[in-house]
XYZ file of C-alpha atoms in Angstrom:
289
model
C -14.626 -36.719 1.229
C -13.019 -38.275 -2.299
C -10.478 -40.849 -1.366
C -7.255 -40.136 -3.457
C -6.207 -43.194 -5.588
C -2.618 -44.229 -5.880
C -1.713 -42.224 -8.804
C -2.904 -38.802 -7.461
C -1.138 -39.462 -3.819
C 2.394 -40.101 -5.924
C 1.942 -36.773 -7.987
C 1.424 -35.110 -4.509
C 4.381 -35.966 -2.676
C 6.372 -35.391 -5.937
C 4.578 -32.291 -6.174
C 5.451 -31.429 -2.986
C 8.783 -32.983 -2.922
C 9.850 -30.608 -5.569
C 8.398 -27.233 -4.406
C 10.173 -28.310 -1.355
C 13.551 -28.808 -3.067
C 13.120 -25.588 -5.895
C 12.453 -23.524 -2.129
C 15.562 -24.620 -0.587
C 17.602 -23.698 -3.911
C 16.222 -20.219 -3.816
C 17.220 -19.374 -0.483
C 20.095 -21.458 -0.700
C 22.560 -18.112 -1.689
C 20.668 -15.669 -0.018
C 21.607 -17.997 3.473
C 25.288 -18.633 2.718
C 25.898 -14.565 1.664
C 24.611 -14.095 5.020
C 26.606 -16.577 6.480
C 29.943 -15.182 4.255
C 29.283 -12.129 5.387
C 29.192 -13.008 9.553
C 32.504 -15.870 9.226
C 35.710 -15.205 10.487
C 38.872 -14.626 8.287
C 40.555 -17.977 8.671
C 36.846 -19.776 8.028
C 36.705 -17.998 4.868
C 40.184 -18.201 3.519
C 39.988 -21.849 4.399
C 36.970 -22.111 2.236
C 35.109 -23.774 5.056
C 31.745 -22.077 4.790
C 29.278 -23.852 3.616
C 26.222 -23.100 5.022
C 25.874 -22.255 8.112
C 28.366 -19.382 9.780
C 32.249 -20.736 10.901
C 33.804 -18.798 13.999
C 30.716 -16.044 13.530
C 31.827 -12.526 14.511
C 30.659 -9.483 12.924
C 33.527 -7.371 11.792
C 33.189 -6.939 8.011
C 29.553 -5.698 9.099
C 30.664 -3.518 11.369
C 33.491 -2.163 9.291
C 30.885 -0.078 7.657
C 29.634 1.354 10.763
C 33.408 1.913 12.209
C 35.839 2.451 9.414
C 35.575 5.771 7.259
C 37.284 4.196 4.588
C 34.549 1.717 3.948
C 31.845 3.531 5.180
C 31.962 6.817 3.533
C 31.607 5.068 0.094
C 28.853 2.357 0.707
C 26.381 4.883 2.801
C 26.992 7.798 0.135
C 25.929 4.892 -2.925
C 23.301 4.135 -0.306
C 22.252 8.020 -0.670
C 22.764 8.109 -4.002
C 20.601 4.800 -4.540
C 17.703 6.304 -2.580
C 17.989 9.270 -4.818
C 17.253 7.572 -8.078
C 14.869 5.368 -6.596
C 12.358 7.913 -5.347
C 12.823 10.487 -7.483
C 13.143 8.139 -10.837
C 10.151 6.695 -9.255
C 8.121 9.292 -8.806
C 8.911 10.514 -12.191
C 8.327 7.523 -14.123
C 4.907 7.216 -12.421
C 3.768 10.614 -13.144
C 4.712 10.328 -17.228
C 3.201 6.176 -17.349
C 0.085 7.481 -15.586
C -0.669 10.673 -18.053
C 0.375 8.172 -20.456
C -1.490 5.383 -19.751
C -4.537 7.771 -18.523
C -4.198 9.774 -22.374
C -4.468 5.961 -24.219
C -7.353 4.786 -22.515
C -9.381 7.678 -23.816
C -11.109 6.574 -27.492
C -11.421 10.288 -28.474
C -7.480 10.679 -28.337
C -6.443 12.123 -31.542
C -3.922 9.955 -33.562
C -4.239 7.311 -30.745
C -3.499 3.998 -32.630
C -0.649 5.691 -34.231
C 0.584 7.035 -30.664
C 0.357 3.393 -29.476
C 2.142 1.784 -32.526
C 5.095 3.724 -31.570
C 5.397 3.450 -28.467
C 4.541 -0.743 -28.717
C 7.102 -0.501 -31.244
C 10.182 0.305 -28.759
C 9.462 -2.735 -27.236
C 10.028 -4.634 -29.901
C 12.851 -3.221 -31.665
C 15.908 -0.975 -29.966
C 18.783 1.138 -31.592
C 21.118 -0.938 -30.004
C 24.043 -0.427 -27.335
C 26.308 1.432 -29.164
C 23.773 4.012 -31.029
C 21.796 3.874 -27.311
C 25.104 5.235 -25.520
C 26.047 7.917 -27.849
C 22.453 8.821 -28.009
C 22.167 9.284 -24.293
C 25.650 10.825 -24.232
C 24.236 13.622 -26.685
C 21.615 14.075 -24.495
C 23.940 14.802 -21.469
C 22.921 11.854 -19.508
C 25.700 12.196 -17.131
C 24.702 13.144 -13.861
C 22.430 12.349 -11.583
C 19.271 14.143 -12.929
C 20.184 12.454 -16.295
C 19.759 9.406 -15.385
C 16.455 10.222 -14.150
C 15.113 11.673 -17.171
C 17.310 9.627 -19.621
C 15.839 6.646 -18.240
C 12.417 7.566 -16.944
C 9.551 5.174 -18.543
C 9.062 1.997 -19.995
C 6.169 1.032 -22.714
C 5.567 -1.962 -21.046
C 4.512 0.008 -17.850
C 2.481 2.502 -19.608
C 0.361 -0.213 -22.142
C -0.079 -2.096 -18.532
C -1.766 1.107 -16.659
C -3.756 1.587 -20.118
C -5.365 -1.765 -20.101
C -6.433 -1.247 -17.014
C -7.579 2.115 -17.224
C -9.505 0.860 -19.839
C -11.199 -1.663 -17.460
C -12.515 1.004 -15.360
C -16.713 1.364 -15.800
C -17.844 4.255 -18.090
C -20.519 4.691 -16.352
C -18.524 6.308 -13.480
C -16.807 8.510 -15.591
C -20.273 9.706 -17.299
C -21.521 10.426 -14.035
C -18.830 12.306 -13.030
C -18.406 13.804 -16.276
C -22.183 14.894 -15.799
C -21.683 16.259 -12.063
C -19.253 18.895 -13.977
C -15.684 17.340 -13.124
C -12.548 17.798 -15.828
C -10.345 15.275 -16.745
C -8.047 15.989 -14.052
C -10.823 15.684 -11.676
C -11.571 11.962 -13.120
C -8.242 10.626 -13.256
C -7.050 11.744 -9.476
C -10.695 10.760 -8.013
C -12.065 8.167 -9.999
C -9.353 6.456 -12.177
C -6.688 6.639 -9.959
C -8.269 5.045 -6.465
C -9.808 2.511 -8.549
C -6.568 1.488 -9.834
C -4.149 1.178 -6.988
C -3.066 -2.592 -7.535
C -1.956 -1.541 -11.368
C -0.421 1.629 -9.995
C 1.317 -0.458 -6.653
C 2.317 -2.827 -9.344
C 3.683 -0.552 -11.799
C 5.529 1.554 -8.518
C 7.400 -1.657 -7.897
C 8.456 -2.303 -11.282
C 10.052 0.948 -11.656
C 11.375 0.687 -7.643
C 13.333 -2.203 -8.532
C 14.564 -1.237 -11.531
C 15.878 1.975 -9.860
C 17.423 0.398 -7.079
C 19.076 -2.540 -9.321
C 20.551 0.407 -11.798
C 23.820 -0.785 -12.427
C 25.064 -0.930 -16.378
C 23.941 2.829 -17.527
C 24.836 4.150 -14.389
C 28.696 2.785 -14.467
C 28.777 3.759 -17.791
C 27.443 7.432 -17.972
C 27.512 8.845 -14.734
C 31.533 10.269 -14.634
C 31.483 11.396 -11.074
C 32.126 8.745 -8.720
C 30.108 10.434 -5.900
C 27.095 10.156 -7.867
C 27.041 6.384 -8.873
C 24.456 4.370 -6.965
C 24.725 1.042 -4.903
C 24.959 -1.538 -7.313
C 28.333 0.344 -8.915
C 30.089 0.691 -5.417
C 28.841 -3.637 -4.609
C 30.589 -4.528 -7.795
C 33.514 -2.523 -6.714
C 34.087 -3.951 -3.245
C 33.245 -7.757 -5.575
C 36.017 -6.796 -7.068
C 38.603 -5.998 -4.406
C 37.524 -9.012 -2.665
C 39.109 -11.295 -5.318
C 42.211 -9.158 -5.356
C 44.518 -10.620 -2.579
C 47.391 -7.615 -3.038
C 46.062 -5.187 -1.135
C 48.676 -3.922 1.154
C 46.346 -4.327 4.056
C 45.847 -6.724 6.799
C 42.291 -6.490 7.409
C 40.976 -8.578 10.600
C 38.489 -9.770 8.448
C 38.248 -11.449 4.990
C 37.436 -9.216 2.108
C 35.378 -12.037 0.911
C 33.227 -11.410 3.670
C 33.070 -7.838 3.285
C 31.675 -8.004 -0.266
C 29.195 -10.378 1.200
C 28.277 -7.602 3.961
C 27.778 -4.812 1.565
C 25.136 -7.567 -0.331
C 23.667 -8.003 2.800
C 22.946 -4.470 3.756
C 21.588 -3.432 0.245
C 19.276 -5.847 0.297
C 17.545 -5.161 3.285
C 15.301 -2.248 2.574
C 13.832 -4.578 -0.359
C 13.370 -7.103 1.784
C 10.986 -4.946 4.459
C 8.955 -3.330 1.370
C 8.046 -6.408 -0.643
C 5.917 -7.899 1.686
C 3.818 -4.929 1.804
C 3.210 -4.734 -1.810
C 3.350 -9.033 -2.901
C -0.538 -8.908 -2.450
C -0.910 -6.358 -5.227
C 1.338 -8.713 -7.586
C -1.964 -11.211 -8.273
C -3.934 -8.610 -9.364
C -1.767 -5.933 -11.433
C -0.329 -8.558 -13.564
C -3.747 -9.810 -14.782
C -4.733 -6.748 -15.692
C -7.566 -6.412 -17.897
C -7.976 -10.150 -17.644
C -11.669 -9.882 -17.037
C -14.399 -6.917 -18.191
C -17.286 -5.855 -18.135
């Protein structure tokens, strides 16, 4: 085995060093919200938290379990949240996958055309103002809206084309040959052979969906209807405001942190399942035939 001169053991224990450190800085807020969220009151008025948890007890948790007034409006944004996602989800996949599938295909009539234009809106965009009266013409208000209004992005559909485009002709020909239609070749052939794009892609949109916050505040009138990340910066809000008229046994600091805690939690059991499909859908078309 090479012995390591002086040089290259100093770059690897500042290597490592600094990984180390960059780690601990990452998870650095995600530990202290957790440990906001389970201090007492006096810990958290006092400003003692830290790090680790102060006098831990569990009530601003719990108030969401326990007290209809806090409840009622975090699990219904929970509902609402879980609406967009898989529904906005399972739109925008359908649309980025004809799209994508429709690109890939050389005989497409006006193709580079098609492309230019849709390349183009990721270059250049109306702006915020035109944007917002554009999707108020368009009724963008509700729910469904939102779905629609906001269902694809180029970047997703050019990604699922270069890959589509890596797939082997031959397999298509073959098919093509055994008598199957181009729905038949993109459910059995292009689709299976693409599932770390399409994972990818999935859990572009899934985040997106779930982290909805600006449009959705904006546009969506009906407070019933606004998602997760509308109701968190709500309760963010109230935290900081100290006249509420109530003596809650817990610190509203701690509540805000509570509500980040539980929103975060279905993201955190899903991502592991679908980190392995990261390496390979963002080098997409990095190496052909």
């Amino acid at each position: 085995m090479k012995r390591l001169d002086t040089s290259e053991i100093i770059f690897k224990i500042l290597a490592y060093v600094l990984v180390t450190l960059f780690a601990l800085a990452t998870l650095y807020p995600f530990i202290y919200t957790i440990s906001a969220s389970i201090s007492s009151k006096n810990a958290m008025d006092a400003g003692a938290v830290v790090f680790w948890p102060v006098e831990p007890d569990f009530l601003a948790i719990k108030a969401f379990f326990q007290e209809p007034a806090q409840g009622v409006r975090l699990w219904r944004s929970y509902t609402n949240t879980l609406f967009y996602t898989f529904y906005g989800t399972l739109f925008s996949m359908v649309v980025s996958i004809f799209a994508g599938y429709a690109l890939s295909k050389s005989n497409l009539l006006f193709k580079r055309q098609i492309a230019f234009f849709i390349i183009f809106t990721m270059w250049f965009s109306a702006g915020l103002m035109p944007t917002y009266y554009n999707y108020q013409a368009l009724l963008v208000s509700n729910r469904w809206g939102i779905i629609y209004g906001f269902g694809v992005q180029a970047f997703n559909i050019i990604l699922l084309r270069n890959y589509f485009q890596g797939i082997s002709k031959e397999i298509e020909e073959a098919a093509v040959v055994d008598g199957a239609n181009e729905l038949q070749l993109l459910t059995s052939i292009y689709i299976p052979m693409s599932k770390s794009a399409i994972a990818t892609v999935t859990l572009f949109y899934a985040l997106s969906r779930w982290n909805g916050y600006f449009w959705n505040r904006i546009l969506v009138s009906n407070a019933n209807e606004h998602p997760l990340q509308v109701i968190l910066r709500s309760i963010v809000s109230e935290s900081g405001d100290s006249e509420t008229g109530f003596d809650y046994p817990y610190s509203l600091r701690s509540l805000a942190y509570a509500a980040i805690v539980l929103s975060v939690i279905p993201i955190i059991i899903i991502y592991p399942y679908l980190q392995k499909y990261f390496a390979r859908g963002v080098n997409v078309g990095g190496v052909k035939e």
